[in-house]
Each structure stands twice: as C-alpha cells, then as structure tokens.
Amino acid sequence: MSFPNVSEEMFRQIMSENFTPSATIKTPERLFGRDAALKTIDRTFSSQGRQIFIFGDRGVGKTSVAQTAAFLQNSSKYSPIYVVCNQGSTFGSVVKAIGDSLTDIRKRIEQGGTSSAYGANLLGVGGSLKKGEAPRATINEPSTINEALDIIRYVQSVRADKQVVIIDEMERITDVREKEKFAELIKNIPEVGDGIRFIFCGIASTLNELIGAHPSAGRVLETINLPKLHHNYLWDIINHTAEKIGIAIDRELLVRVGQISDGFPHYVHLIGESMFWSAFDDASPAESLQSKHYKDGIEGAISRAEATLKLQYERATMKTKNTEDYEEALWSLADTTSERRQLTEIYEASYKRIMSARRGRQILTREKFNQRMLALRKDGHGSVIIGYGSGWFGFRENIIRGYVRLRAERQNVALGRDVR
C-alpha cells in the first residue's frame, strides 16, 4: 500500500464515491461541469406545465444529469420514477411501466393464490382479488392517449407531492407512430397538473429525431442539448480524488487524460480509477502519479471499456491483412475533435505525422489511404465511420473517438493535441 495516510478501506471508499465508469451519478457534488443544465431544469420546473428533454451524444452523461436533477426536484418521501426504453418498447409499454413503478416489486413478480378471481377496471388500473388474498393492482397498457393520461393521473393521486418521471433512451423507439403518441402525450401533460414532471432523454442531434416534428409538443418542452465536457471539468474529476488521497498529479498527465477522453467522462472514470489503483499497488509510497501509473491507466481503460466500443474497433480493423493500415486510418481521423474532416486534411495533417513516428511501417499512397477510409464506411468494417460527401468523413458515434485514442496511446501514438 503506497498511501500511508489512507487505509485500504478508506481508499476503496474514495474510489467508489468518485469513479463510476459503469454507474449513474445521482448527486450534484459528483456531477462536474453540469451546473448550467441543473439550473435550467430547476427554473423550468418552476414554470407551470413545462417538461424537460435532454439529448446529445451517447456517453456525455444525459442519464446522470437527469437522475441528479430528479433527486433534487423530487419529493423526499419518494424516489424518482425511472423507465428505460428498449428496442421492443412501445408507447403503451412505457406508460404502463410508469404506473407499475407504484406497485411493490414483490407483488408484481411473485406468483401464487387461488384460481378464483374477479376483475375490475378504474382509470386504466385493473384490480384482481383471489380468495384469501388482498387486492393486487395491475396496470393495463393504455391503448389511447386518454388512457395514458389516466395512468399519469393515477400516479399523481398516489404520489400527492412532487413526482419526477425519467423516460430514458428514447432513441430506441424508432416507429414513427409510437413517436407521434409520445408527442401527443407530452403536449397534454400540462392538463394533468404540476404535481408530476417529466425528464425525457435520448441520443440525438435534434429533438425532431426523437419525437418528430410536433410543434405543440415542442412548446411544452425545455430542450437541453448536452455537450461534451470541457477539459477542465474532466481534470476536476481526477483532481478531486487526488486531493482526498493527498497525492499530486503532473499537469501533462491531466492534459493527456483530457485529450484522450474527448469530452466523455466515461473515459476519465476508467483511466482515473486504474491510475489510482496502480499507485496504490506500488511497493513504496507515491507522492505523485507517474507515467507508469498513467500507462497502467490506459491499459486498465482499454480492458474495462464498454464491450460495444471494443467490438466496433475490432470489427473495423481486425482483418486477415492490412489491419495496421485500418488502425492508422482510424487514428488519423481521431486526431482532432472535429466531427467532420476533409480527406486531404486527414491525410496531410494527421496521417503523415502519425506515420513519421511509426518505425518499420511504410506510408500509404494517397490513393491507398483513400481506399482504406472508404472501406471503413462499409458494413464489413462495421460502418464505424460515415461520409458526408465530397471527401468528408466522421465517426458514426462520437464516443468511439475516445476509444480509438486509447488504442493509439497504447502504441505510443498521441492523438488529440488540439484539445489542450
């Protein structure tokens, strides 16, 4: 153990409280760089009938902002209601899940009782009674907007104080008709009353991608397009932990972590957690994080990164031949934070620089490099990048850029110097 003033139990607690690469943040003191979003939500909920829609890239922290805001705004008597969409979700199943959240989980899941029963229906809520049992409420999927609003009224009647409902990952609902139903519900939520408020979340670049062009719904919503985190907030995640432990961090290491992470806190949590554990495992006390700890942080982040990111990278590059060509092409695209880059600039400004440091590797001609870039757009390479016409390219999902930078860093190729 290399921190003499911090026991292993204390160290584990500090790690658990400050690095959450796989968990959602729910408290404001751990949510760096999102004060403006939390203030917007607070002021919006002070306005009658207004609801929140948070959208942006995958991995920027939409759920963490939504959960933190919900816990701040929700009545202390209850927890916020959280419903997540999936590929099979429909408007009806999501609204049903909101109502189901008021029923004790054991009552919803456990089976038993006698076969005799009678049923009743009130406000979209069915009640069943079996001999020898207490009544057990069940929520039926609404088939109309009015039935959906009845379930919202039911929730509000049970939770008399302020209740916040989060509906997350709305991008997974792709059916246009289902989107229209959500837009219709959003438009009518103010008619139910102010006791219940909604925060909707989804991956998108515009609100229309998630609920379609519905002007009435848009008037009800306060939209928050959540950007990537500025590098100083990424540094704060690590500095805050270092202060608790009593260890110094070289600024250059902070800069590199920020550059690799590309504004996505997920990577900072991965790298930071692995760096501190590496220092903890040192045989002798460490006064500051060193390059060795940083390298261990990179390795740890790669091994523990989201499985889909690894799969995307490997599908794009791991071929029977030319694997290194495809890796170097991806690295070149990831060399700046620009979401769209022109092919000539990628080749001249990034690829040539990268290859100058790649011993034993022969630089591709411009024609060969073009072929590799075009191949990376195809399904056989996972379509990891997309084209924008006239030789412009970008990543299909911006979060993959950080993982590409991790893989390049492992091979001593530094990318992202433009984010300093």
Short mmCIF file of N, CA, C and O in Angstrom, two decimals, residues 238-331:
data_model
loop_
_atom_site.label_atom_id
_atom_site.label_comp_id
_atom_site.label_asym_id
_atom_site.label_seq_id
_atom_site.Cartn_x
_atom_site.Cartn_y
_atom_site.Cartn_z
N ILE A 238 -10.49 13.99 -11.64
CA ILE A 238 -9.28 13.36 -11.11
C ILE A 238 -8.70 14.17 -9.95
O ILE A 238 -8.30 13.63 -8.91
N ASN A 239 -8.65 15.49 -10.12
CA ASN A 239 -8.08 16.34 -9.07
C ASN A 239 -8.85 16.21 -7.76
O ASN A 239 -8.25 16.21 -6.67
N HIS A 240 -10.15 16.11 -7.85
CA HIS A 240 -10.99 15.99 -6.65
C HIS A 240 -10.62 14.73 -5.86
O HIS A 240 -10.52 14.76 -4.63
N THR A 241 -10.36 13.65 -6.58
CA THR A 241 -9.97 12.40 -5.93
C THR A 241 -8.56 12.50 -5.35
O THR A 241 -8.30 12.03 -4.24
N ALA A 242 -7.66 13.10 -6.12
CA ALA A 242 -6.27 13.22 -5.67
C ALA A 242 -6.18 14.01 -4.37
O ALA A 242 -5.38 13.69 -3.49
N GLU A 243 -7.00 15.05 -4.24
CA GLU A 243 -6.99 15.86 -3.03
C GLU A 243 -7.41 15.04 -1.81
O GLU A 243 -6.86 15.20 -0.72
N LYS A 244 -8.39 14.17 -1.99
CA LYS A 244 -8.84 13.34 -0.88
C LYS A 244 -7.77 12.35 -0.44
O LYS A 244 -7.66 12.02 0.75
N ILE A 245 -6.97 11.89 -1.39
CA ILE A 245 -5.93 10.92 -1.07
C ILE A 245 -4.66 11.60 -0.60
O ILE A 245 -3.90 11.05 0.20
N GLY A 246 -4.44 12.83 -1.09
CA GLY A 246 -3.21 13.55 -0.74
C GLY A 246 -2.07 13.22 -1.67
O GLY A 246 -0.92 13.03 -1.23
N ILE A 247 -2.34 13.15 -2.97
CA ILE A 247 -1.32 12.83 -3.96
C ILE A 247 -1.35 13.88 -5.06
O ILE A 247 -2.42 14.40 -5.41
N ALA A 248 -0.19 14.20 -5.60
CA ALA A 248 -0.09 15.21 -6.66
C ALA A 248 -0.20 14.54 -8.03
O ALA A 248 0.06 13.35 -8.18
N ILE A 249 -0.59 15.36 -9.02
CA ILE A 249 -0.69 14.86 -10.41
C ILE A 249 0.00 15.86 -11.32
O ILE A 249 -0.29 17.06 -11.28
N ASP A 250 0.88 15.36 -12.13
CA ASP A 250 1.57 16.20 -13.11
C ASP A 250 0.55 16.73 -14.13
O ASP A 250 -0.32 15.99 -14.59
N ARG A 251 0.66 18.00 -14.46
CA ARG A 251 -0.30 18.61 -15.37
C ARG A 251 -0.33 17.91 -16.72
O ARG A 251 -1.39 17.76 -17.34
N GLU A 252 0.83 17.47 -17.19
CA GLU A 252 0.87 16.81 -18.50
C GLU A 252 0.03 15.54 -18.51
O GLU A 252 -0.61 15.23 -19.52
N LEU A 253 0.00 14.83 -17.39
CA LEU A 253 -0.84 13.62 -17.33
C LEU A 253 -2.32 14.01 -17.40
O LEU A 253 -3.10 13.33 -18.08
N LEU A 254 -2.68 15.08 -16.70
CA LEU A 254 -4.06 15.55 -16.77
C LEU A 254 -4.44 15.94 -18.20
O LEU A 254 -5.53 15.62 -18.68
N VAL A 255 -3.53 16.64 -18.86
CA VAL A 255 -3.77 17.07 -20.24
C VAL A 255 -4.01 15.85 -21.13
O VAL A 255 -4.95 15.81 -21.93
N ARG A 256 -3.17 14.83 -20.98
CA ARG A 256 -3.30 13.65 -21.82
C ARG A 256 -4.61 12.90 -21.55
O ARG A 256 -5.27 12.44 -22.48
N VAL A 257 -4.98 12.80 -20.29
CA VAL A 257 -6.26 12.14 -19.98
C VAL A 257 -7.41 12.91 -20.62
O VAL A 257 -8.32 12.32 -21.21
N GLY A 258 -7.36 14.25 -20.52
CA GLY A 258 -8.41 15.06 -21.12
C GLY A 258 -8.46 14.92 -22.63
O GLY A 258 -9.53 14.84 -23.23
N GLN A 259 -7.29 14.86 -23.26
CA GLN A 259 -7.23 14.74 -24.72
C GLN A 259 -7.78 13.40 -25.19
O GLN A 259 -8.54 13.33 -26.16
N ILE A 260 -7.40 12.36 -24.51
CA ILE A 260 -7.88 11.03 -24.90
C ILE A 260 -9.39 10.93 -24.71
O ILE A 260 -10.11 10.38 -25.55
N SER A 261 -9.89 11.48 -23.61
CA SER A 261 -11.30 11.32 -23.26
C SER A 261 -12.23 12.07 -24.20
O SER A 261 -13.41 11.72 -24.31
N ASP A 262 -11.74 13.10 -24.86
CA ASP A 262 -12.51 13.80 -25.88
C ASP A 262 -13.86 14.31 -25.35
O ASP A 262 -14.86 14.27 -26.06
N GLY A 263 -13.88 14.74 -24.10
CA GLY A 263 -15.10 15.31 -23.56
C GLY A 263 -16.08 14.31 -22.97
O GLY A 263 -17.14 14.70 -22.48
N PHE A 264 -15.75 13.01 -23.00
CA PHE A 264 -16.64 11.99 -22.47
C PHE A 264 -16.14 11.53 -21.09
O PHE A 264 -15.08 10.90 -20.99
N PRO A 265 -16.90 11.81 -20.04
CA PRO A 265 -16.44 11.48 -18.68
C PRO A 265 -16.23 9.98 -18.46
O PRO A 265 -15.45 9.60 -17.58
N HIS A 266 -16.88 9.14 -19.25
CA HIS A 266 -16.72 7.68 -19.10
C HIS A 266 -15.24 7.29 -19.14
O HIS A 266 -14.77 6.49 -18.33
N TYR A 267 -14.48 7.88 -20.08
CA TYR A 267 -13.07 7.52 -20.22
C TYR A 267 -12.24 8.05 -19.05
O TYR A 267 -11.29 7.39 -18.62
N VAL A 268 -12.59 9.22 -18.54
CA VAL A 268 -11.86 9.77 -17.39
C VAL A 268 -12.04 8.85 -16.19
O VAL A 268 -11.08 8.57 -15.46
N HIS A 269 -13.24 8.38 -15.97
CA HIS A 269 -13.50 7.47 -14.85
C HIS A 269 -12.73 6.17 -15.02
O HIS A 269 -12.16 5.65 -14.05
N LEU A 270 -12.68 5.65 -16.24
CA LEU A 270 -11.93 4.41 -16.48
C LEU A 270 -10.44 4.60 -16.25
O LEU A 270 -9.80 3.82 -15.53
N ILE A 271 -9.86 5.63 -16.88
CA ILE A 271 -8.43 5.86 -16.77
C ILE A 271 -8.06 6.24 -15.34
O ILE A 271 -7.09 5.72 -14.76
N GLY A 272 -8.83 7.16 -14.75
CA GLY A 272 -8.52 7.64 -13.41
C GLY A 272 -8.54 6.53 -12.37
O GLY A 272 -7.62 6.41 -11.55
N GLU A 273 -9.57 5.70 -12.40
CA GLU A 273 -9.67 4.62 -11.43
C GLU A 273 -8.48 3.68 -11.54
O GLU A 273 -7.89 3.28 -10.53
N SER A 274 -8.12 3.33 -12.77
CA SER A 274 -6.98 2.41 -12.96
C SER A 274 -5.66 3.05 -12.55
O SER A 274 -4.77 2.38 -12.01
N MET A 275 -5.50 4.36 -12.80
CA MET A 275 -4.28 5.04 -12.40
C MET A 275 -4.08 5.02 -10.89
O MET A 275 -2.99 4.73 -10.38
N PHE A 276 -5.13 5.34 -10.16
CA PHE A 276 -5.02 5.39 -8.70
C PHE A 276 -4.79 4.00 -8.10
O PHE A 276 -4.03 3.86 -7.14
N TRP A 277 -5.42 2.99 -8.65
CA TRP A 277 -5.17 1.64 -8.15
C TRP A 277 -3.73 1.22 -8.44
O TRP A 277 -3.11 0.51 -7.64
N SER A 278 -3.19 1.65 -9.58
CA SER A 278 -1.80 1.34 -9.90
C SER A 278 -0.87 1.96 -8.86
O SER A 278 0.08 1.32 -8.38
N ALA A 279 -1.15 3.22 -8.49
CA ALA A 279 -0.33 3.88 -7.46
C ALA A 279 -0.50 3.21 -6.11
O ALA A 279 0.46 3.07 -5.34
N PHE A 280 -1.72 2.77 -5.81
CA PHE A 280 -1.98 2.10 -4.54
C PHE A 280 -1.18 0.80 -4.43
O PHE A 280 -0.73 0.43 -3.34
N ASP A 281 -0.99 0.13 -5.55
CA ASP A 281 -0.28 -1.16 -5.56
C ASP A 281 1.24 -1.02 -5.52
O ASP A 281 1.95 -2.03 -5.42
N ASP A 282 1.76 0.20 -5.62
CA ASP A 282 3.22 0.40 -5.57
C ASP A 282 3.79 -0.12 -4.25
O ASP A 282 3.16 0.03 -3.19
N ALA A 283 4.97 -0.67 -4.31
CA ALA A 283 5.62 -1.18 -3.09
C ALA A 283 6.03 -0.06 -2.16
O ALA A 283 6.00 -0.21 -0.93
N SER A 284 6.44 1.08 -2.72
CA SER A 284 6.86 2.21 -1.89
C SER A 284 5.86 3.35 -2.01
O SER A 284 5.14 3.45 -3.02
N PRO A 285 5.76 4.21 -1.00
CA PRO A 285 4.79 5.33 -1.03
C PRO A 285 5.00 6.23 -2.24
O PRO A 285 6.12 6.55 -2.62
N ALA A 286 3.89 6.63 -2.84
CA ALA A 286 3.93 7.51 -4.00
C ALA A 286 3.45 8.90 -3.61
O ALA A 286 2.41 9.04 -2.97
N GLU A 287 4.22 9.91 -3.98
CA GLU A 287 3.84 11.29 -3.68
C GLU A 287 3.06 11.92 -4.84
O GLU A 287 2.36 12.90 -4.66
N SER A 288 3.23 11.34 -6.01
CA SER A 288 2.51 11.85 -7.18
C SER A 288 2.30 10.72 -8.17
O SER A 288 2.99 9.70 -8.14
N LEU A 289 1.32 10.91 -9.05
CA LEU A 289 1.08 9.93 -10.11
C LEU A 289 2.16 10.10 -11.17
O LEU A 289 2.43 11.21 -11.63
N GLN A 290 2.75 8.99 -11.58
CA GLN A 290 3.84 8.99 -12.55
C GLN A 290 3.39 8.40 -13.88
O GLN A 290 2.27 7.89 -14.00
N SER A 291 4.29 8.46 -14.87
CA SER A 291 3.96 7.93 -16.20
C SER A 291 3.61 6.45 -16.15
O SER A 291 2.77 5.98 -16.93
N LYS A 292 4.22 5.71 -15.21
CA LYS A 292 3.90 4.29 -15.08
C LYS A 292 2.42 4.11 -14.71
O LYS A 292 1.73 3.24 -15.25
N HIS A 293 1.95 4.93 -13.78
CA HIS A 293 0.55 4.85 -13.38
C HIS A 293 -0.37 5.24 -14.53
O HIS A 293 -1.44 4.65 -14.71
N TYR A 294 0.07 6.22 -15.31
CA TYR A 294 -0.71 6.64 -16.47
C TYR A 294 -0.82 5.51 -17.49
O TYR A 294 -1.92 5.23 -18.01
N LYS A 295 0.29 4.84 -17.76
CA LYS A 295 0.25 3.72 -18.71
C LYS A 295 -0.65 2.60 -18.20
O LYS A 295 -1.38 1.98 -18.98
N ASP A 296 -0.57 2.34 -16.90
CA ASP A 296 -1.47 1.34 -16.33
C ASP A 296 -2.92 1.78 -16.45
O ASP A 296 -3.82 0.96 -16.62
N GLY A 297 -3.15 3.09 -16.35
CA GLY A 297 -4.50 3.62 -16.52
C GLY A 297 -5.02 3.39 -17.92
O GLY A 297 -6.20 3.06 -18.11
N ILE A 298 -4.15 3.56 -18.92
CA ILE A 298 -4.54 3.31 -20.31
C ILE A 298 -4.89 1.85 -20.51
O ILE A 298 -5.93 1.50 -21.10
N GLU A 299 -4.04 0.96 -20.00
CA GLU A 299 -4.30 -0.48 -20.14
C GLU A 299 -5.60 -0.88 -19.43
O GLU A 299 -6.40 -1.65 -19.95
N GLY A 300 -5.79 -0.32 -18.24
CA GLY A 300 -7.00 -0.63 -17.50
C GLY A 300 -8.24 -0.14 -18.21
O GLY A 300 -9.27 -0.83 -18.24
N ALA A 301 -8.16 1.04 -18.79
CA ALA A 301 -9.31 1.60 -19.50
C ALA A 301 -9.65 0.77 -20.73
O ALA A 301 -10.83 0.54 -21.03
N ILE A 302 -8.64 0.32 -21.45
CA ILE A 302 -8.88 -0.50 -22.64
C ILE A 302 -9.53 -1.82 -22.26
O ILE A 302 -10.49 -2.28 -22.90
N SER A 303 -9.03 -2.45 -21.21
CA SER A 303 -9.55 -3.76 -20.82
C SER A 303 -10.95 -3.67 -20.23
O SER A 303 -11.72 -4.64 -20.30
N ARG A 304 -11.32 -2.49 -19.68
CA ARG A 304 -12.61 -2.39 -18.99
C ARG A 304 -13.59 -1.49 -19.72
O ARG A 304 -14.70 -1.25 -19.21
N ALA A 305 -13.22 -1.03 -20.91
CA ALA A 305 -14.12 -0.16 -21.65
C ALA A 305 -15.38 -0.91 -22.08
O ALA A 305 -15.42 -2.14 -22.10
N GLU A 306 -16.38 -0.16 -22.41
CA GLU A 306 -17.65 -0.73 -22.84
C GLU A 306 -17.43 -1.75 -23.96
O GLU A 306 -16.72 -1.49 -24.93
N ALA A 307 -18.05 -2.91 -23.83
CA ALA A 307 -17.82 -4.01 -24.77
C ALA A 307 -18.16 -3.62 -26.21
O ALA A 307 -17.49 -4.04 -27.15
N THR A 308 -19.20 -2.80 -26.39
CA THR A 308 -19.58 -2.42 -27.75
C THR A 308 -18.50 -1.58 -28.43
O THR A 308 -18.33 -1.66 -29.65
N LEU A 309 -17.76 -0.79 -27.64
CA LEU A 309 -16.68 0.01 -28.22
C LEU A 309 -15.55 -0.89 -28.71
O LEU A 309 -15.00 -0.68 -29.80
N LYS A 310 -15.19 -1.89 -27.91
CA LYS A 310 -14.16 -2.84 -28.32
C LYS A 310 -14.59 -3.56 -29.59
O LYS A 310 -13.80 -3.74 -30.53
N LEU A 311 -15.84 -3.99 -29.62
CA LEU A 311 -16.35 -4.73 -30.77
C LEU A 311 -16.32 -3.88 -32.02
O LEU A 311 -15.93 -4.35 -33.10
N GLN A 312 -16.72 -2.62 -31.90
CA GLN A 312 -16.70 -1.72 -33.05
C GLN A 312 -15.28 -1.56 -33.59
O GLN A 312 -15.06 -1.60 -34.81
N TYR A 313 -14.34 -1.36 -32.69
CA TYR A 313 -12.94 -1.16 -33.10
C TYR A 313 -12.40 -2.41 -33.78
O TYR A 313 -11.76 -2.32 -34.85
N GLU A 314 -12.63 -3.54 -33.18
CA GLU A 314 -12.08 -4.78 -33.73
C GLU A 314 -12.74 -5.16 -35.05
O GLU A 314 -12.08 -5.65 -35.96
N ARG A 315 -14.03 -4.93 -35.14
CA ARG A 315 -14.70 -5.23 -36.40
C ARG A 315 -14.19 -4.33 -37.52
O ARG A 315 -14.08 -4.74 -38.67
N ALA A 316 -13.84 -3.11 -37.17
CA ALA A 316 -13.34 -2.17 -38.18
C ALA A 316 -11.93 -2.50 -38.64
O ALA A 316 -11.59 -2.31 -39.82
N THR A 317 -11.10 -3.02 -37.73
CA THR A 317 -9.66 -3.12 -38.03
C THR A 317 -9.10 -4.53 -38.14
O THR A 317 -8.15 -4.76 -38.89
N MET A 318 -9.64 -5.47 -37.38
CA MET A 318 -9.04 -6.81 -37.31
C MET A 318 -9.39 -7.64 -38.54
O MET A 318 -10.39 -8.37 -38.56
N LYS A 319 -8.57 -7.55 -39.58
CA LYS A 319 -8.78 -8.27 -40.82
C LYS A 319 -7.61 -9.21 -41.07
O LYS A 319 -6.58 -9.15 -40.40
N THR A 320 -7.77 -10.09 -42.04
CA THR A 320 -6.70 -11.05 -42.34
C THR A 320 -5.46 -10.35 -42.86
O THR A 320 -4.34 -10.88 -42.75
N LYS A 321 -5.63 -9.19 -43.44
CA LYS A 321 -4.48 -8.39 -43.86
C LYS A 321 -4.84 -6.92 -43.75
O LYS A 321 -6.01 -6.55 -43.67
N ASN A 322 -3.81 -6.11 -43.71
CA ASN A 322 -3.97 -4.65 -43.67
C ASN A 322 -4.57 -4.13 -42.36
O ASN A 322 -5.07 -3.01 -42.32
N THR A 323 -4.51 -4.93 -41.29
CA THR A 323 -5.06 -4.49 -40.00
C THR A 323 -4.43 -3.17 -39.56
O THR A 323 -5.13 -2.25 -39.13
N GLU A 324 -3.11 -3.07 -39.64
CA GLU A 324 -2.43 -1.85 -39.20
C GLU A 324 -2.81 -0.66 -40.06
O GLU A 324 -2.91 0.46 -39.57
N ASP A 325 -3.05 -0.90 -41.35
CA ASP A 325 -3.50 0.20 -42.23
C ASP A 325 -4.80 0.79 -41.71
O ASP A 325 -4.97 2.02 -41.64
N TYR A 326 -5.74 -0.08 -41.36
CA TYR A 326 -7.05 0.39 -40.91
C TYR A 326 -6.94 1.07 -39.55
O TYR A 326 -7.63 2.06 -39.30
N GLU A 327 -6.09 0.55 -38.69
CA GLU A 327 -5.88 1.21 -37.39
C GLU A 327 -5.33 2.61 -37.60
O GLU A 327 -5.82 3.59 -37.00
N GLU A 328 -4.33 2.74 -38.43
CA GLU A 328 -3.70 4.04 -38.65
C GLU A 328 -4.65 5.02 -39.32
O GLU A 328 -4.61 6.23 -39.05
N ALA A 329 -5.54 4.53 -40.17
CA ALA A 329 -6.55 5.39 -40.79
C ALA A 329 -7.52 5.90 -39.73
O ALA A 329 -7.87 7.09 -39.71
N LEU A 330 -7.96 5.00 -38.85
CA LEU A 330 -8.85 5.41 -37.75
C LEU A 330 -8.16 6.40 -36.83
O LEU A 330 -8.76 7.40 -36.41
N TRP A 331 -6.90 6.14 -36.49
CA TRP A 331 -6.16 7.06 -35.64
C TRP A 331 -6.09 8.44 -36.27
O TRP A 331 -6.24 9.45 -35.59
#
